[in-house]
Short mmCIF file of C-alpha atoms in Angstrom, two decimals:
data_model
loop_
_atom_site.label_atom_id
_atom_site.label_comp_id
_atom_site.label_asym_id
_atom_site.label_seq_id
_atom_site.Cartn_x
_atom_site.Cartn_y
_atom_site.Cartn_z
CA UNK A 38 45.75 28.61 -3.43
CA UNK A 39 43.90 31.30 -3.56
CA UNK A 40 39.93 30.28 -3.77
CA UNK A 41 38.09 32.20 -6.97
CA UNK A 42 34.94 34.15 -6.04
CA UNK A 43 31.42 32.26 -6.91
CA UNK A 44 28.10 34.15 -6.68
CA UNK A 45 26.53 32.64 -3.24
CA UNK A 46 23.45 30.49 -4.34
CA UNK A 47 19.82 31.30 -2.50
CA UNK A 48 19.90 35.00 -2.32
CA UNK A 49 16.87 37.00 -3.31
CA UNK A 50 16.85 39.29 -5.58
CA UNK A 51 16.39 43.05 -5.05
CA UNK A 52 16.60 46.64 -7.05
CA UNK A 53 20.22 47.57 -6.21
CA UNK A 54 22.63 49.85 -7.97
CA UNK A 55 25.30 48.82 -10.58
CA UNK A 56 27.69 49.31 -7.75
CA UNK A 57 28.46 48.75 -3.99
CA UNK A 58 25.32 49.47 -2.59
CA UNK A 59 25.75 52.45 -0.24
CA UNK A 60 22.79 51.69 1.61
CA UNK A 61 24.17 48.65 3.08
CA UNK A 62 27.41 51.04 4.78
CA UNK A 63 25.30 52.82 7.50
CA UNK A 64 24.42 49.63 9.14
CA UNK A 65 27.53 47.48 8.56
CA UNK A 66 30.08 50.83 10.10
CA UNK A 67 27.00 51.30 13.25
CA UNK A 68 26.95 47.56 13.97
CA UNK A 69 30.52 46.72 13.72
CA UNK A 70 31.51 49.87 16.35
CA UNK A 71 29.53 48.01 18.88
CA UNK A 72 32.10 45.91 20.22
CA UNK A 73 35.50 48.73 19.91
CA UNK A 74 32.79 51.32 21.69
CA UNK A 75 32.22 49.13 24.83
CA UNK A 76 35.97 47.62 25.04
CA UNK A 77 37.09 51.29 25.71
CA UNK A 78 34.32 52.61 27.17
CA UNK A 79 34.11 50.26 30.07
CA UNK A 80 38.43 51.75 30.81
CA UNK A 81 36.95 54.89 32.35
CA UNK A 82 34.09 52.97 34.44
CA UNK A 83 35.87 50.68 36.59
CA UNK A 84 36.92 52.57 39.55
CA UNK A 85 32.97 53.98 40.38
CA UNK A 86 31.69 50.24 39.66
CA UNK A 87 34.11 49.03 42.15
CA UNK A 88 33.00 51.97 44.34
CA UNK A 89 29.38 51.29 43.65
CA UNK A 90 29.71 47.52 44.86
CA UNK A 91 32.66 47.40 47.09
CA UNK A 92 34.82 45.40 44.51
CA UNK A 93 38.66 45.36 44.36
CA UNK A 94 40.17 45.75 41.20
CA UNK A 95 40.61 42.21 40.59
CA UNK A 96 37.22 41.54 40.72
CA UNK A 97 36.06 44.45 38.44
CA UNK A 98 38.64 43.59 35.70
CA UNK A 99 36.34 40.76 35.07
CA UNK A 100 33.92 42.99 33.73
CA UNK A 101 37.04 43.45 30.85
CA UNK A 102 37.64 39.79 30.69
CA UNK A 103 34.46 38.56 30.01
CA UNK A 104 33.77 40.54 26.90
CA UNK A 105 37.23 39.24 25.57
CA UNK A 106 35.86 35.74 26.51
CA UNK A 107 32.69 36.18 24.89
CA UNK A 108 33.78 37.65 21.79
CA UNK A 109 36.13 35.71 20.99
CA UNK A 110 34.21 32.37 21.19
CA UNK A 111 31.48 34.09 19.78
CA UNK A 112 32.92 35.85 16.77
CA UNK A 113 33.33 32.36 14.95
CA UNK A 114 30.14 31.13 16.17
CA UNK A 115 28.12 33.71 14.73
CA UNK A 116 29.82 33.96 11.97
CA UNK A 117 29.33 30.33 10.71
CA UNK A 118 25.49 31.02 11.38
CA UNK A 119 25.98 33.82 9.23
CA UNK A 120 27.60 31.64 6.47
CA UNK A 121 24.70 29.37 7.18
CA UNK A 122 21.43 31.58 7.27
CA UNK A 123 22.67 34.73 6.00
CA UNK A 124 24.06 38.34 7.22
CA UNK A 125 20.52 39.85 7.98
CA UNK A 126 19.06 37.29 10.20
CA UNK A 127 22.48 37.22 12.60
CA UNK A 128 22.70 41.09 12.47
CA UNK A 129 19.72 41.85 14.20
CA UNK A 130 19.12 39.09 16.30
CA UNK A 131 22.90 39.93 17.69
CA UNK A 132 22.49 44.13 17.71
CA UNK A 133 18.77 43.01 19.69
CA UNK A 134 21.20 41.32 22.49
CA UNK A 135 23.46 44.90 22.71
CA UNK A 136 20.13 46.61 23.88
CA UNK A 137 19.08 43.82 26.15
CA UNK A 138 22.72 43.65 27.28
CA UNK A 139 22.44 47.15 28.04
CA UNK A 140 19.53 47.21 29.89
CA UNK A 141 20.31 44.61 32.02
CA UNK A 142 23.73 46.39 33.02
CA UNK A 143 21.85 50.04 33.81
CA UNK A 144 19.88 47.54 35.95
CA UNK A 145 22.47 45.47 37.40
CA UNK A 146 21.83 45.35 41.27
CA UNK A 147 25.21 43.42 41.79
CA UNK A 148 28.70 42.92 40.11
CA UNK A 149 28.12 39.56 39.14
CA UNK A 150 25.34 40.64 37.14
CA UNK A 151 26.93 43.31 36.10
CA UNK A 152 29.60 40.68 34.74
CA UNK A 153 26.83 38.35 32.90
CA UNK A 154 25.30 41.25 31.26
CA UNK A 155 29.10 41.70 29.81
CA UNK A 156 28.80 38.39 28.52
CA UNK A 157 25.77 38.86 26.64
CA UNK A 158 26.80 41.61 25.32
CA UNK A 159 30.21 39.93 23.95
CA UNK A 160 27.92 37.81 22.48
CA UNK A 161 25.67 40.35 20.65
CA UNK A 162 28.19 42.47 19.34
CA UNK A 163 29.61 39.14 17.29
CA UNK A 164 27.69 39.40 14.72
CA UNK A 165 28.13 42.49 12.74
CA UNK A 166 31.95 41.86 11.95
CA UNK A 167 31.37 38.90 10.32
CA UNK A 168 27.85 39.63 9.13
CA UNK A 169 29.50 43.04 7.26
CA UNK A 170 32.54 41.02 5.41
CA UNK A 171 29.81 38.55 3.79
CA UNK A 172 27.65 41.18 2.62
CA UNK A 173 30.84 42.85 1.11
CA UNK A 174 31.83 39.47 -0.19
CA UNK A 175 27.72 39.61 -1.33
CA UNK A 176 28.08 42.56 -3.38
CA UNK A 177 30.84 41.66 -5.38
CA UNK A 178 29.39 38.36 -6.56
CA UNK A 179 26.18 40.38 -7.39
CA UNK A 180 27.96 43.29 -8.92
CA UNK A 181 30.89 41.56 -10.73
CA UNK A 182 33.22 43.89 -9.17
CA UNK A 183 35.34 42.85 -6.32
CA UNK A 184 36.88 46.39 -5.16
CA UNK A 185 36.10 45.85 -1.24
CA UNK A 186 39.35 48.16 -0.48
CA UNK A 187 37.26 51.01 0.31
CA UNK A 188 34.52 49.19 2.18
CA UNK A 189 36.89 47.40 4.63
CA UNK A 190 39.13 50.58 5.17
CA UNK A 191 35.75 52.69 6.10
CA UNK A 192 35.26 49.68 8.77
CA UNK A 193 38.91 49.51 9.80
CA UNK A 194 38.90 53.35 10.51
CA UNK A 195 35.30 53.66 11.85
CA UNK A 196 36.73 50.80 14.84
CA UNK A 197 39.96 52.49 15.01
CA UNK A 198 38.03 55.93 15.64
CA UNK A 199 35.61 54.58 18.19
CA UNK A 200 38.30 52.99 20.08
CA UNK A 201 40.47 56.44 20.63
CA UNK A 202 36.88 58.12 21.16
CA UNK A 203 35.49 55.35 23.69
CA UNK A 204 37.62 56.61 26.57
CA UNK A 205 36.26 59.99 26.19
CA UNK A 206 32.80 59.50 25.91
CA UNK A 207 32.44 56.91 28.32
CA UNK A 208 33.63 59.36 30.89
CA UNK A 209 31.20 62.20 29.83
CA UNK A 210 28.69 59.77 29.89
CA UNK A 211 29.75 58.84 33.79
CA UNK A 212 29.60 62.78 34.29
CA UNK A 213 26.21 63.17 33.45
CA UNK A 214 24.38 59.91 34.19
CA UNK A 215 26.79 57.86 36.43
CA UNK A 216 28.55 54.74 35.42
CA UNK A 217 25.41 52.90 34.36
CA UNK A 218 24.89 55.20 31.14
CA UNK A 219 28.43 53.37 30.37
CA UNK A 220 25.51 50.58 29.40
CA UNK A 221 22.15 52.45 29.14
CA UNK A 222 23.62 53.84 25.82
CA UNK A 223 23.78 50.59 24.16
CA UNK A 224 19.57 51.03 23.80
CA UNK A 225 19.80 54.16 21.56
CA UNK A 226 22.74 51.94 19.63
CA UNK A 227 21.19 48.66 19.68
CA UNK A 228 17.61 50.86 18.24
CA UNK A 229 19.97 52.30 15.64
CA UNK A 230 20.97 49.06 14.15
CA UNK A 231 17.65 47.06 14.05
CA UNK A 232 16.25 50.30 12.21
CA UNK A 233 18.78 50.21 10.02
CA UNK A 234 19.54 46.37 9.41
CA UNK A 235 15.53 46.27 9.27
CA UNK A 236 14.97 49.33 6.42
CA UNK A 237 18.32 48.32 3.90
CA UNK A 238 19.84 44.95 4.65
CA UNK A 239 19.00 42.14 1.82
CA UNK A 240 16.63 39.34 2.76
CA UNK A 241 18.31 35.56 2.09
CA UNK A 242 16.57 32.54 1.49
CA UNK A 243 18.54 29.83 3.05
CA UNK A 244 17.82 25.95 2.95
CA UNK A 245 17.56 24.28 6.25
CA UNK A 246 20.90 22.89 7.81
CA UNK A 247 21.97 21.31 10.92
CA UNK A 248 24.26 23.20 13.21
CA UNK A 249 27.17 21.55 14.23
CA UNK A 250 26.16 23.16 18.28
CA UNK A 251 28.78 19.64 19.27
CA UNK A 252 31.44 21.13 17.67
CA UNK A 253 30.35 24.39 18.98
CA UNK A 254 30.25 23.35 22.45
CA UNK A 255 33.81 21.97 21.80
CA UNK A 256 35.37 25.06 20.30
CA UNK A 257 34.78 27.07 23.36
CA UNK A 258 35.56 25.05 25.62
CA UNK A 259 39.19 24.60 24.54
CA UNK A 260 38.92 28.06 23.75
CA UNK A 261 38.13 29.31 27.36
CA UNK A 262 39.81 27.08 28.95
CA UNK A 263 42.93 28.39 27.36
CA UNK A 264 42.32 32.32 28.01
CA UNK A 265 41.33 31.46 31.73
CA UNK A 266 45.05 30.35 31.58
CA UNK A 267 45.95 33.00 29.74
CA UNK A 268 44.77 35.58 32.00
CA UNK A 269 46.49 34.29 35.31
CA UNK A 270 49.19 31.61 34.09
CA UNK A 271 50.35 29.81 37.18
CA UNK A 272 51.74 26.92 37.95
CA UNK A 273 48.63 25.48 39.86
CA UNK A 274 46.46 26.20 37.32
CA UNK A 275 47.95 23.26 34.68
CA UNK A 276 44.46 21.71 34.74
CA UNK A 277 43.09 24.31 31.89
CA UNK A 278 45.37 23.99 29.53
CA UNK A 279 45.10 20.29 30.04
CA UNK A 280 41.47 20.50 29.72
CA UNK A 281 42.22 22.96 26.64
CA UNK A 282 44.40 20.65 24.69
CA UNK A 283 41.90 17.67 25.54
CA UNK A 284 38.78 19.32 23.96
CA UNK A 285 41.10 20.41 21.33
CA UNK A 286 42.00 16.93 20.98
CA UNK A 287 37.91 16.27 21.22
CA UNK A 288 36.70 18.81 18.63
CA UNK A 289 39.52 17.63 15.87
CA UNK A 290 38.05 14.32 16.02
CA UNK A 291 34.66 15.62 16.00
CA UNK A 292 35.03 18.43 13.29
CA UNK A 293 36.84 15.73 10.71
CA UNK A 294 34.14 13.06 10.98
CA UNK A 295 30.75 15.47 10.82
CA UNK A 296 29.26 16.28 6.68
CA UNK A 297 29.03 19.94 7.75
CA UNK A 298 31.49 21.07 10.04
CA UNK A 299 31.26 24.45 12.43
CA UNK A 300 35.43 24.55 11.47
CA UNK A 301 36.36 22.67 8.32
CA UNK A 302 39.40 21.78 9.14
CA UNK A 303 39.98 19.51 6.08
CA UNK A 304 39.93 22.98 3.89
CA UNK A 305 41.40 24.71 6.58
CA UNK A 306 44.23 22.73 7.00
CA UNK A 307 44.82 22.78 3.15
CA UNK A 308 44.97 26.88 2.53
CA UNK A 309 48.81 27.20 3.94
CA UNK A 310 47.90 31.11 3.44
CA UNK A 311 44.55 31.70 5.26
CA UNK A 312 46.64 30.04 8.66
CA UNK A 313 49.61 31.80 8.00
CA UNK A 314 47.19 35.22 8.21
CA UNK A 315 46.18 34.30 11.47
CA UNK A 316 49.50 33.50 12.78
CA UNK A 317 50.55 37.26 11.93
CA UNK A 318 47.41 38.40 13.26
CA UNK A 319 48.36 37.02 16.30
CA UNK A 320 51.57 38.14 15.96
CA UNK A 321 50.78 41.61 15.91
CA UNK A 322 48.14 42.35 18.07
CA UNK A 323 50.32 40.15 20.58
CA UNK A 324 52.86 43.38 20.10
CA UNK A 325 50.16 46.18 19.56
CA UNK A 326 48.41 44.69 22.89
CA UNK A 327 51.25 44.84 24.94
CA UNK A 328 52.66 48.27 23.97
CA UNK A 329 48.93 49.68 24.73
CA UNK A 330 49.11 47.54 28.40
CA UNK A 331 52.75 48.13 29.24
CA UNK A 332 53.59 51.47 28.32
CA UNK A 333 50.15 52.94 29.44
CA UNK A 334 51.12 51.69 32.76
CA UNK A 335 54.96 52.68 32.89
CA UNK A 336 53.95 55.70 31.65
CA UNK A 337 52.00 56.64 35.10
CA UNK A 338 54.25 54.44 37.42
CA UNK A 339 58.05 54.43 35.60
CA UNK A 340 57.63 57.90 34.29
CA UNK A 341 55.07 59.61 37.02
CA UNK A 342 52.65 60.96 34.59
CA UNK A 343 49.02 61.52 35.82
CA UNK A 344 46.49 59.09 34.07
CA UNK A 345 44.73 61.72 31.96
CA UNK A 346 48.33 62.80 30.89
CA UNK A 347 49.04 59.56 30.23
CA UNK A 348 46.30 59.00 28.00
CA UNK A 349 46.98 61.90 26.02
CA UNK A 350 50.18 60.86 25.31
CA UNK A 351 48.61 57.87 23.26
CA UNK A 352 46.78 59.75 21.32
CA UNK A 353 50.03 60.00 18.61
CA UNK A 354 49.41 56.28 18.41
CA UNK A 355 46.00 56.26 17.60
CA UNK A 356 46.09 59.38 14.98
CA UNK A 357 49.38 57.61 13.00
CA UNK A 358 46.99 54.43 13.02
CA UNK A 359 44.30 56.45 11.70
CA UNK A 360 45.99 58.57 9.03
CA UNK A 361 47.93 55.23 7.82
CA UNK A 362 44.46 53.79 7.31
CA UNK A 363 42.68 56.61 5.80
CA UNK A 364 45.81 57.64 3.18
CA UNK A 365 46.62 53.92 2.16
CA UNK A 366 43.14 51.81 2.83
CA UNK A 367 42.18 51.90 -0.94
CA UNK A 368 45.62 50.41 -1.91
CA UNK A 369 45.27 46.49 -1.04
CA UNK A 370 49.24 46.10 -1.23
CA UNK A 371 48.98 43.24 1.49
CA UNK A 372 52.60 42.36 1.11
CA UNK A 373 54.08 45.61 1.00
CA UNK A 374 52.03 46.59 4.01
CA UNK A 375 52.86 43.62 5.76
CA UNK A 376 56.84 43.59 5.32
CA UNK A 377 56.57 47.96 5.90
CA UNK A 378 54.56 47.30 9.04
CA UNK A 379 57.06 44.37 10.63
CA UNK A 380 59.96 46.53 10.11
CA UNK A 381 58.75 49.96 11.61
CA UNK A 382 57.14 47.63 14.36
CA UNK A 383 60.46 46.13 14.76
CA UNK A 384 62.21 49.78 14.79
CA UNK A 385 59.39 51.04 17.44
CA UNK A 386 60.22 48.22 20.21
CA UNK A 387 63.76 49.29 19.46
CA UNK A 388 62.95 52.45 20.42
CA UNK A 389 61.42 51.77 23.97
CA UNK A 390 64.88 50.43 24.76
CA UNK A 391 66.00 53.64 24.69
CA UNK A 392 63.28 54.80 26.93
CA UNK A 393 64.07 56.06 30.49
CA UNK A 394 61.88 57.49 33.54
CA UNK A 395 64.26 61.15 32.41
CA UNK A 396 63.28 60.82 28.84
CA UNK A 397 61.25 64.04 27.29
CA UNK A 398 58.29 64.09 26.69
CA UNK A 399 59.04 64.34 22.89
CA UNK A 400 60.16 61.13 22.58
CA UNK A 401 57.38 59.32 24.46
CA UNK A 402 55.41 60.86 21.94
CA UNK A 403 57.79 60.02 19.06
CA UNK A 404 57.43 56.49 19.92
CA UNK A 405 53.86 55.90 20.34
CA UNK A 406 53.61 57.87 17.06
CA UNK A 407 56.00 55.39 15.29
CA UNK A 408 54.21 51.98 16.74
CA UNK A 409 50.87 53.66 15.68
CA UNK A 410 52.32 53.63 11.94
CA UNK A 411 52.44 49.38 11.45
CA UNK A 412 49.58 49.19 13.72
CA UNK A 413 47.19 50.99 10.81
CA UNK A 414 49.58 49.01 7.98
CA UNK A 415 48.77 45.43 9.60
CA UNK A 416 45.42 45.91 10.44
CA UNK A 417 44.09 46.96 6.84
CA UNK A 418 46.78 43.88 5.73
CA UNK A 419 45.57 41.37 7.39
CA UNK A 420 41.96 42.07 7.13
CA UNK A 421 42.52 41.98 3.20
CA UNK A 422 44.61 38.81 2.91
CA UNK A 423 41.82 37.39 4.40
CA UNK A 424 38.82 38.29 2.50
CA UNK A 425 41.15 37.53 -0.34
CA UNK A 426 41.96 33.95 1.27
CA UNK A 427 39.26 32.44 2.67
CA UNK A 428 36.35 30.06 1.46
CA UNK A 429 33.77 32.56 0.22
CA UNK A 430 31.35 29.95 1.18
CA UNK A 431 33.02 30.49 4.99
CA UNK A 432 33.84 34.16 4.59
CA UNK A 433 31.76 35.41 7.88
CA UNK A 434 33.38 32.71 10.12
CA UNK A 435 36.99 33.24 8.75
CA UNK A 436 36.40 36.91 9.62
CA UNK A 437 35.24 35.68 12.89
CA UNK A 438 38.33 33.34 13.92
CA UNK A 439 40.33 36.52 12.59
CA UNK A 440 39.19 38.48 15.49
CA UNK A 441 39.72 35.44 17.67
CA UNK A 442 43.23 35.21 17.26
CA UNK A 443 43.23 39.26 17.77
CA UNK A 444 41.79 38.61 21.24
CA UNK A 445 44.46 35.72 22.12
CA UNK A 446 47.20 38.21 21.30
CA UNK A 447 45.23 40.48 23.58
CA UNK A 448 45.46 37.87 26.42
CA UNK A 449 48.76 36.73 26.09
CA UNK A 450 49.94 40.38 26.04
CA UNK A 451 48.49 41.30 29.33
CA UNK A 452 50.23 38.03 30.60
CA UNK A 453 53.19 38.93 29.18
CA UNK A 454 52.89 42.62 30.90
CA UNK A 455 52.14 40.76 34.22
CA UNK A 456 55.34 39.19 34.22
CA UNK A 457 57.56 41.70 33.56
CA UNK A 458 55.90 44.10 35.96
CA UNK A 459 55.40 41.77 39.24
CA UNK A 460 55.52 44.76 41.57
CA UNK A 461 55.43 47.83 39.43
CA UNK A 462 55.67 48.95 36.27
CA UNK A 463 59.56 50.08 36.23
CA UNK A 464 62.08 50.79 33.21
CA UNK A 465 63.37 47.57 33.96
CA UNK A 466 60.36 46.34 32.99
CA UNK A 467 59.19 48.01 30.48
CA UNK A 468 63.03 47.05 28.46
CA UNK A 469 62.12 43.65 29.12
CA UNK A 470 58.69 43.92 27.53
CA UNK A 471 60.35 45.46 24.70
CA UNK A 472 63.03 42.15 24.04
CA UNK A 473 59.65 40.44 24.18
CA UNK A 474 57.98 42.59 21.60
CA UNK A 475 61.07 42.66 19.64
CA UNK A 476 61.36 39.00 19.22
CA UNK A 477 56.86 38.48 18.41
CA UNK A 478 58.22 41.44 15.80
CA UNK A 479 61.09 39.65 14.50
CA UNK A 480 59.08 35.81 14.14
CA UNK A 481 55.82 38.28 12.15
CA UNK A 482 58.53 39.70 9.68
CA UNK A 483 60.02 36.13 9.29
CA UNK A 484 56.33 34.89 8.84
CA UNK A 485 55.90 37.84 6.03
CA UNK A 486 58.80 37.68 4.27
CA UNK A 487 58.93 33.67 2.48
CA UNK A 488 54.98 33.81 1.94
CA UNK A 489 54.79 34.79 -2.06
CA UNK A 490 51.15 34.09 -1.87
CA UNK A 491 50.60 37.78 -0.40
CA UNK A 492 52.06 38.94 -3.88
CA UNK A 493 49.64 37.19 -5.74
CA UNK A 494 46.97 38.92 -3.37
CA UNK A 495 45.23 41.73 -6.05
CA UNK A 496 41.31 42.30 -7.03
CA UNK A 497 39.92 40.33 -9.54
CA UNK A 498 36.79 40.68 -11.27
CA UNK A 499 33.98 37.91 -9.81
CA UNK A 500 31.87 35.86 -12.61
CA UNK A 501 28.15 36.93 -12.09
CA UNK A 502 25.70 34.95 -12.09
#
């Protein structure tokens, strides 16, 4: 059942406009770019950090890792604080980490702090996500309109842009200042948002609470412990899982006994289409990952293209995502989106089958076009089935477990494009990725297509208070 919109109790009041309140985009689109802009960034840095401190590759991937570690235990964390002490509190205390983050990683004198400083900065740029979907949940209680289409699209394309930019600018960044201005330029960001969140994001007054920090503790432990997995699955390494299923085990107990749960899992377990949202969201970005992964990397070993070449011949998948967004964002149509996106997802894994190391370049370009299309159609989908789903009460830290299933696709995805390219990345490989993609394709269509709850999915007008 879809929950009914109530006007949030404890919020002061202030002179706002009839409408969305414009002044609250700046800082929601600046803060919620943090964490896109220093995933892709930190693509064009690795080789001179690894230079700069003797590191293999192995070692410096870390510096990858651990923001996909970080953020996704701390996307839910700082989300429920959000939910608990409101969006202005969490948004600058989280952008303030991005500029210490930064600052410690222009000043890094080794890789391993180099690697903590990645950490803290997983951690800081957790909070604007989920800090931006409860002041857009905010507005409509206040206003009595709930139109959020346009609001969520701007942040959907403002990520997706960042993310095809990031490459880019983190490399003329590197030519000018060297590989540390990949994090010196989280200051002028980080000085952005407090400005910002300071000068135009509301004030809440918020009754004390206790933090569930137990259940916390609990969450990302089974959490990490399964992505450590994740990232290097192996035989030998059946003690995390094990570990992850026990705390799993753990925090269940401990979430269903506690008055005020970090994860209500009571509610949770009751709203059949909130879980079914974040099955397809792992679903997808399980497929989008592993395209990105896979055929990036057959493209420069099975094909013989040069890495900038390479990367250009992306771009088609990152301009169809794009242009989906922009032309269909203010349109909620989750189902239709959904079903349209599973299919042309579907037909774009078909199409790598018919990829070869003599195919021209017209087609490599056809098909990252084609697999950009669903990944724009899902994204906006998903990300609207769940403001639409969740407890508005919980809205930040729904948003925030959203993103945390995005990251486990992310992980299992670059496990799955481990195993099918063992030695190199050959066609061989690359067909078998495809069956895999085909089949996480097939099981998000099947997921789509008996859910009539997404049809019942369309704005309604909140009661104001």
């Amino acid at each position: 059942m879809i929950p009914r919109l109530t006007r949030r109790t404890g919020e002061t009041t202030r002179p706002s406009p009839a409408g969305f309140d414009r002044r609250l985009i700046p800082p929601m689109l600046v803060g919620s770019v943090l964490n896109p802009v220093n995933s892709s960034m930190i693509a064009v840095a690795l080789v001179p950090i690894g230079a700069a401190f003797g590191a293999p590759p192995a070692e410096t991937a870390w510096l990858v890792s651990a923001l996909y570690l970080a953020t996704a235990v701390g996307q839910p964390v700082m989300g429920r604080l959000v939910d608990m002490y409101g969006p202005r509190r969490l948004y600058l205390t989280g952008t303030a980490l991005v500029g210490v983050a930064g600052l410690l990683g222009a000043l890094a004198p080794s890789l391993g702090a180099l690697i903590a400083a990645r950490v803290l900065l997983g951690f800081g740029t957790s909070a604007a996500y989920p800090a931006a979907m409860r002041l857009t949940r905010s507005e409509a209680e206040r206003t009595g309109r709930d139109s959020p289409a346009g609001v969520l699209t701007a942040l959907a394309v403002a990520n997706q842009t960042v993310a095809v930019v990031g490459p880019a600018l983190g490399g003329l960044l590197i030519g000018v200042g060297g590989w540390r201005a990949v994090f010196t330029v989280n200051v002028p960001l980080s000085a952005a948002c407090l400005v910002l969140g300071t000068l135009r994001l509301p004030r809440s007054a918020t009754r004390r609470r206790a933090v569930d920090l137990p259940g916390m503790a609990l969450f990302a432990l089974l959490l990490v412990a399964l992505m450590l997995f994740l990232m290097q699955p192996d035989a030998g390494r059946w003690y995390l899982p094990a570990l992850s299923a026990a705390a799993a085990g753990a925090f269940a107990v401990r979430e269903l006994r506690v008055p005020d749960p970090f994860v209500d899992l009571r509610v949770l377990a009751g709203n059949g289409p909130l879980l079914a949202t974040y099955l397809r969201q792992l679903l997808a970005y399980t497929t989008s990952y592993a395209f990105m992964y896979g055929y990036t990397q057959w493209l420069e070993q099975g094909r013989g293209l040069g890495a900038s070449t390479a990367g250009l011949a992306l771009l088609p998948l990152s301009l169809a995502a794009l242009t989906v967004s922009t032309l269909t964002g203010r349109r909620e149509a989750v189902r239709t989106k959904l079903i349209t996106g599973s299919v042309l997802q579907l037909a774009g894994c078909a199409a790598l089958l018919l990829v070869g190391a003599d195919s021209p370049l017209w087609l490599l370009l056809a098909v990252g076009a084609l697999l950009g299309v669903p990944q724009g159609l899902i994204g906006l989908a998903t990300q609207n089935a769940l403001y639409r789903q969740a407890d508005p009460e919980r809205i930040a830290s729904a948003a925030g477990l959203l993103r945390t299933f995005m990251y486990l696709g992310a992980l299992g995805a670059s496990a799955a494009t481990a195993a099918f390219f063992p030695h190199r990345a050959d066609t061989a490989g690359l067909h078998g990725l495809a069956l895999f993609m085909l089949a996480g394709s097939a099981l998000l269509l099947a997921a789509t297509l008996p859910d009539r709850s997404l049809g019942r999915i369309t704005p309604r007008t909140p009661r104001k208070a």
